Every structure is written in structure tokens, then in C-alpha cells.
Tab-separated table of C-alpha atoms in Angstrom:
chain	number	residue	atom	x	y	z
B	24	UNK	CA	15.081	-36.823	26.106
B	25	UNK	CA	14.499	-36.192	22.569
B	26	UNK	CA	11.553	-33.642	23.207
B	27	UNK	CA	13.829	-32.118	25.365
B	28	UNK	CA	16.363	-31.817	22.779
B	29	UNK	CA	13.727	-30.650	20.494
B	30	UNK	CA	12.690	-28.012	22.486
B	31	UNK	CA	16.319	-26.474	23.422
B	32	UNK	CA	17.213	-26.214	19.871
B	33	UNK	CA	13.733	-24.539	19.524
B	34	UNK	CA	14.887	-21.964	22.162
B	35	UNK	CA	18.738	-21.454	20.459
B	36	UNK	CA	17.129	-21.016	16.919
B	37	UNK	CA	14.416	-18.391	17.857
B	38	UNK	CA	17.026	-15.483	18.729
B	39	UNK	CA	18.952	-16.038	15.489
B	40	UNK	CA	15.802	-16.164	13.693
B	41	UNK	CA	14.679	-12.654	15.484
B	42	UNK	CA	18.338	-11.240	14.786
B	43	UNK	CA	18.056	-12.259	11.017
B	44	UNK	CA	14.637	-10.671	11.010
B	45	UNK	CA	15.830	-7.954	12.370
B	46	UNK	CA	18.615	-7.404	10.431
B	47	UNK	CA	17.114	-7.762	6.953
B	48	UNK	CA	13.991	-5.263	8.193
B	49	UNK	CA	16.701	-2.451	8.883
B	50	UNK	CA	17.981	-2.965	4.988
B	51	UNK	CA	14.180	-1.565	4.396
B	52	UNK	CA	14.657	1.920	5.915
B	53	UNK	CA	15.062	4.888	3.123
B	54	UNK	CA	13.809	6.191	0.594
B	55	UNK	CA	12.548	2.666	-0.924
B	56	UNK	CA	12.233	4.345	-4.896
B	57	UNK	CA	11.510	0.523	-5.921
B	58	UNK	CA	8.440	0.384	-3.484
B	59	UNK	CA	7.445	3.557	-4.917
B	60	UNK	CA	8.241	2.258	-8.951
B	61	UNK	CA	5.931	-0.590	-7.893
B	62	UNK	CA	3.409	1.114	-6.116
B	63	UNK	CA	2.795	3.259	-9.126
B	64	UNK	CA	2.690	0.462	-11.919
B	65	UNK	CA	0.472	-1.721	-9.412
B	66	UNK	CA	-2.270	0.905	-9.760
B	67	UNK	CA	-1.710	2.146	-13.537
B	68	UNK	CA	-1.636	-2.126	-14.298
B	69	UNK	CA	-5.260	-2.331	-12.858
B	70	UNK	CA	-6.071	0.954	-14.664
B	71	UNK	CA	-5.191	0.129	-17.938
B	72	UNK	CA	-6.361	-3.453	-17.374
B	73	UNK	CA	-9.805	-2.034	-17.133
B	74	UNK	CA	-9.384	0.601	-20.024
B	75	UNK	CA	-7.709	-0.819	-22.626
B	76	UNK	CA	-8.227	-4.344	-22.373
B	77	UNK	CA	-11.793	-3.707	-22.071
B	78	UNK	CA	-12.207	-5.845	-18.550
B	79	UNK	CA	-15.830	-6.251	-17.607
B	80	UNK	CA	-16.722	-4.501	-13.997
B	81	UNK	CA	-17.821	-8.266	-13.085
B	82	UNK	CA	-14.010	-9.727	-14.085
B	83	UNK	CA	-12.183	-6.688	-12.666
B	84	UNK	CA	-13.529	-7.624	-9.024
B	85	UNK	CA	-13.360	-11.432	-9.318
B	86	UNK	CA	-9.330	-10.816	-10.223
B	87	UNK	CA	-8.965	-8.191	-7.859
B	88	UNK	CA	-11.025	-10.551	-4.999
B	89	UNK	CA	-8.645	-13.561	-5.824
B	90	UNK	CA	-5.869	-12.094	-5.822
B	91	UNK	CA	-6.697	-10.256	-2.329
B	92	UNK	CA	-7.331	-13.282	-1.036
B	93	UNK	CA	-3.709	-15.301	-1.849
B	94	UNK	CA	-2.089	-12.520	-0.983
B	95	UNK	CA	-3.486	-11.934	2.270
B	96	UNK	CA	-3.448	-15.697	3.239
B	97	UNK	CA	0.172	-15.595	1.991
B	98	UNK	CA	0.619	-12.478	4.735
B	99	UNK	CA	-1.257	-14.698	7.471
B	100	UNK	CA	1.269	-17.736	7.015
B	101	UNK	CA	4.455	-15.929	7.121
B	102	UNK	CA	3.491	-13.600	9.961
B	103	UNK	CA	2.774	-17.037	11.925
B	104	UNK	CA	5.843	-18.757	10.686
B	105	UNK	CA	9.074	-16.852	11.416
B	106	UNK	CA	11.291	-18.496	8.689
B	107	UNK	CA	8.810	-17.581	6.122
B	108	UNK	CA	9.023	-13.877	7.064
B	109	UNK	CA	12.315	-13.852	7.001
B	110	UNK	CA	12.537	-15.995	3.086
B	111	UNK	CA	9.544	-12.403	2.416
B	112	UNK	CA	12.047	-9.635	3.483
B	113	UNK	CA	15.151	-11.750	1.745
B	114	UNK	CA	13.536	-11.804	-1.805
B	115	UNK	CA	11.173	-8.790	-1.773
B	116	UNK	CA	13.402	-6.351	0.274
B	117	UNK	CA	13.175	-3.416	-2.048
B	118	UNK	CA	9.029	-3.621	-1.950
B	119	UNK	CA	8.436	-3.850	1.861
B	120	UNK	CA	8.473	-1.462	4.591
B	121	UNK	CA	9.546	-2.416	8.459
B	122	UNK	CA	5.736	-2.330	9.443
B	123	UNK	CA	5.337	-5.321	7.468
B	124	UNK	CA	7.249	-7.271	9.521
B	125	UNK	CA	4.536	-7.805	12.065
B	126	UNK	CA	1.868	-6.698	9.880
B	127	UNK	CA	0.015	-7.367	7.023
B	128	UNK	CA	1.983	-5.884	3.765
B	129	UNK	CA	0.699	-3.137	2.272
B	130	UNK	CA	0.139	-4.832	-1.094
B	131	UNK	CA	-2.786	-6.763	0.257
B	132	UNK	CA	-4.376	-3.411	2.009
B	133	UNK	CA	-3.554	-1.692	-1.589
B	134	UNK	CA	-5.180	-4.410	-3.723
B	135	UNK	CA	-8.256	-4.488	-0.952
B	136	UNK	CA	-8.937	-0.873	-1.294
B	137	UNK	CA	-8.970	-0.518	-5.190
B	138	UNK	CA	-11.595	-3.746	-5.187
B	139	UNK	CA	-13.662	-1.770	-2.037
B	140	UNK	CA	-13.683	1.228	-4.320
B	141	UNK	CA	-14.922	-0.695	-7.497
B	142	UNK	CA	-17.555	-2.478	-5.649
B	143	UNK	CA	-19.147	0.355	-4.003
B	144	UNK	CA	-18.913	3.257	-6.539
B	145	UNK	CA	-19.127	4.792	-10.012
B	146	UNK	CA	-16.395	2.843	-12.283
B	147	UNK	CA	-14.854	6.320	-14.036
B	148	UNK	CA	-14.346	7.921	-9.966
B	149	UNK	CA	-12.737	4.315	-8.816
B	150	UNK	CA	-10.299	4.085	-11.138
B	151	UNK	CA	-9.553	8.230	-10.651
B	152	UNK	CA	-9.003	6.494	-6.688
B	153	UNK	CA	-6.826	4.339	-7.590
B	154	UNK	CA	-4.613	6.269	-9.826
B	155	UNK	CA	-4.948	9.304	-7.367
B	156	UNK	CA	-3.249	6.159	-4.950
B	157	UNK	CA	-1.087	4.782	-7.305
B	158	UNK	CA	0.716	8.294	-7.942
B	159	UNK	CA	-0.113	10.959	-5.589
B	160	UNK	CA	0.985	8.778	-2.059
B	161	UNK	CA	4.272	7.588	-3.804
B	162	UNK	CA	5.301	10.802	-4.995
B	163	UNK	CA	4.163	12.467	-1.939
B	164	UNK	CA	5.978	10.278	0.357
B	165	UNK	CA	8.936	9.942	-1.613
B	166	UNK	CA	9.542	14.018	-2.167
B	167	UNK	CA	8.638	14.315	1.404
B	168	UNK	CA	11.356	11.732	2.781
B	169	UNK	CA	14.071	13.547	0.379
B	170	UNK	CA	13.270	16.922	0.692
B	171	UNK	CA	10.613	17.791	3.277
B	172	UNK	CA	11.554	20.005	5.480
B	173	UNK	CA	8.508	21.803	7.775
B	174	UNK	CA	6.149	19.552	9.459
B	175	UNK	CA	2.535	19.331	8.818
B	176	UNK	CA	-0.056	17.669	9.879
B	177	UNK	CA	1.834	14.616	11.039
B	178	UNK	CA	3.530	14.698	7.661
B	179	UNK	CA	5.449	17.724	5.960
B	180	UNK	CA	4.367	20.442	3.897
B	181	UNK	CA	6.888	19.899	0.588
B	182	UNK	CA	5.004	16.213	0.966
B	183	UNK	CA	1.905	17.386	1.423
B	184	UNK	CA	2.116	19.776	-1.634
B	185	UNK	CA	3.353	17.059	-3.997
B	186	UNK	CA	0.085	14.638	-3.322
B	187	UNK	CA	-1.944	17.445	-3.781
B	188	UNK	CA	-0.436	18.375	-7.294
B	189	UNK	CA	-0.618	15.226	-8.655
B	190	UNK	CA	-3.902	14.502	-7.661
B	191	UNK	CA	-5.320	17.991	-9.308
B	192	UNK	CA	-3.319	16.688	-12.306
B	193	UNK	CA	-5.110	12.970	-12.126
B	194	UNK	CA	-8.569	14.370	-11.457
B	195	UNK	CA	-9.149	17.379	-13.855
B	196	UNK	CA	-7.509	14.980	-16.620
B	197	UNK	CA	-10.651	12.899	-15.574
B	198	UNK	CA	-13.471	15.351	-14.344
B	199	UNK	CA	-14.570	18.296	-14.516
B	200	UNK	CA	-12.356	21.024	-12.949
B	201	UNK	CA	-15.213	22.197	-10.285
B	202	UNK	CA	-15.435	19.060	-9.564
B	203	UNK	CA	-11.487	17.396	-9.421
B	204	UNK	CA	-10.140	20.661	-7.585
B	205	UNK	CA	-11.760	20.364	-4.109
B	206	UNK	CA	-12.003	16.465	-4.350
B	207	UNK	CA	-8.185	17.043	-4.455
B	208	UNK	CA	-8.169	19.380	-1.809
B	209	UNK	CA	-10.505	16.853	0.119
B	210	UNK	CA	-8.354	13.553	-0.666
B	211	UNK	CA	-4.782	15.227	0.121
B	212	UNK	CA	-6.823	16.307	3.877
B	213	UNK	CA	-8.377	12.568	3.911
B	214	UNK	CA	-4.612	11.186	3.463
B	215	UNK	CA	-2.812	13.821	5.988
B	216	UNK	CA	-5.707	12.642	8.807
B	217	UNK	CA	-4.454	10.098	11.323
B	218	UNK	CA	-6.489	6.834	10.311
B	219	UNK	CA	-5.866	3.672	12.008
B	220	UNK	CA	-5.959	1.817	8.625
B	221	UNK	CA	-2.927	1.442	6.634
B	222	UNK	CA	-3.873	4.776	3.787
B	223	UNK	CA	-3.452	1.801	0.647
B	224	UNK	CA	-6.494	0.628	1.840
B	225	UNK	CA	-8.251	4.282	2.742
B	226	UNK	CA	-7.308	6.506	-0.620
B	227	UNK	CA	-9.094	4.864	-3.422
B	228	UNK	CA	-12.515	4.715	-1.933
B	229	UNK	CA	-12.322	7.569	-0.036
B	230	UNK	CA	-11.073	9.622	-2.984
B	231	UNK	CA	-13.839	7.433	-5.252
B	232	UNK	CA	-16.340	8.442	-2.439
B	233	UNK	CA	-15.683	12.151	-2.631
B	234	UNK	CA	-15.883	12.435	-6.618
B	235	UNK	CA	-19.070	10.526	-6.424
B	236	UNK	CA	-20.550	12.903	-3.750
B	237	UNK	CA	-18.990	15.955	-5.277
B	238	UNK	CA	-21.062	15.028	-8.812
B	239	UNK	CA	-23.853	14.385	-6.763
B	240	UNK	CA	-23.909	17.760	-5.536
B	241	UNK	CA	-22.291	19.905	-8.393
């Protein structure tokens, strides 16, 4: 019958459509220096959005809600339709990591977590969040991959080092040094720990958290 027809061509095409999959998610392994370019300019765009363009609070989390929203109902469609995950990993496969695969990307958590940490705190220690994000966990994970060498804390140490350089760098740029010094030292512990959240969606409020608290007490 034709439904049965329908449904045996459903079966053959599946496994080539898992193989392809497959196959274009092992091109994603590496070092991935374009996923770190972009992760980078994703968070110094928003930055200098709010800066230098002079962005009102209120428009900064309207853009930042919208385009959450498409890109996390673009994630929803393609993880439910096979030949649209496949079409993601063709065109962006220097931006995506294999988690995504079966995941939401890590572009939506990113964009989620700079929006959490302008909503709920101070505008100047958000933005320090999200650059601490946009820098420090690229760098970090990119010096770590290349030359890390001794393990620590799930991570390595040469990794480890490099987030917490550039994030003292970031912060006493922005803040005062008693106060950017230990939220550094706090924020490179806070992304070492073993969350359950993807860390794009933990580091800008936790980091905006911390500065906040830190003024608070200091």
C-alpha cells in the first residue's frame, strides 16, 4: 500500500539522515577559533550596543528578549526535525559544538544569560558579566584545549589561569580593584564548578551577581 511505502522509505531515510548528522557533528571537534571569534564579538556587540549607541535599559532587554525567543524556537524546530539539524551543522559548522546536536545551542543559553543579568542587576556589573563571558570563557577554553596540560577542577590549570587573567583585566578596567580582584577570583571558581546549566547562560549573572554583592559589602 502506499502508507506502507511511505513508511519503509521513512525507515531507509532515517539511518542516512543519522549518518549525515553524524558525520557533519564530528567536523565540529577542535579547537573551533571561529566559535571563539564569535563568542567574543557576540558579547562586545551587546556591550557597545549599550555604550555607545546609547540603548535605553528598556530597548536593550526587549532586543535581547526577541531575539532569545527566535532563536530558541529556531533550536526547538530543528532538534524535532532531523533534516533541519542537519541544513544547522551544514551552514553554521564553524559556530557549533557536538552538544548542540541534541541540545539547545549555546547561542540561545548565551543571549538568555546576558538578558537574565540585565534584568536582575546593576547595568555597569551586567555588562562587566557579559564581557567577563564574552572574553574570559573563550580564551580560557581555547588556551586550555591547545595548551593545557594539568587537570583541575574538571578543567586544567593553564585554562583555568587564562579566565582568571582576563577577567582581573575586564573588571579592574571597570571597578574598583578591591572590588574586581576577588569577584574574579569568585567568577573563575563559579565557572570551574560543575553546573548542570550550559556556563553561557551561568557567567554573566553570576559574575553580575557577585560585583553587585561585593559593592554591597565593600
Amino acid at each position: 500500500t502506499k502508507k506502507g511505502q511511505r513508511r519503509r522509505t521513512y525507515l531507509i531515510r532515517d539511518p542516512y539522515q543519522n549518518n549525515r548528522l553524524a558525520e557533519l557533528v564530528a567536523k565540529t571537534t577542535g579547537l573551533q577559533a571561529g566559535r571563539r571569534i564569535v563568542h567574543a564579538i557576540t558579547g562586545t556587540v551587546i556591550f557597545v550596543a549599550v555604550t555607545q549607541l546609547d540603548l535605553s535599559e528598556s530597548l536593550t532587554i526587549t532586543g535581547l528578549s526577541v531575539l532569545f525567543l527566535i532563536l530558541l524556537a529556531s533550536d526547538l524546530v530543528r532538534l524535532r526535525v532531523p533534516h533541519l539539524n542537519i541544513l544547522f551543522f551544514r551552514f553554521f559548522q564553524i559556530l557549533v559544538s557536538p552538544r548542540e546536536s541534541q541540545n539547545i545551542a549555546s547561542s540561545t543559553w548565551y543571549i538568555l544569560g546576558s538578558l537574565i543579568a540585565i534584568v536582575l542587576f546593576p547595568l555597569s556589573a551586567a555588562l562587566s558579566g557579559i564581557l567577563v563571558l564574552a572574553w574570559a570563557d573563550p580564551t580560557a577554553s581555547y588556551l586550555g584545549r591547545r595548551w593545557g596540560r594539568r587537570a583541575f577542577l574538571g578543567g586544567t590549570l593553564e585554562g583555568t589561569t587564562a579566565f582568571l587573567v582576563v577577567a582581573v583585566l575586564i573588571l579592574s578596567v571597570r571597578h574598583p580593584l578591591p572590588i574586581a580582584i576577588p569577584s574574579a577570583c569568585l567568577i573563575t571558581l563559579v565557572e570551574r564548578s560543575a553546573w548542570p546549566l550550559d556556563d553561557n547562560l551561568v557567567l554573566a549573572p553570576a559574575c553580575a551577581g557577585i560585583l553587585t554583592l561585593s559593592d554591597l559589602i565593600i
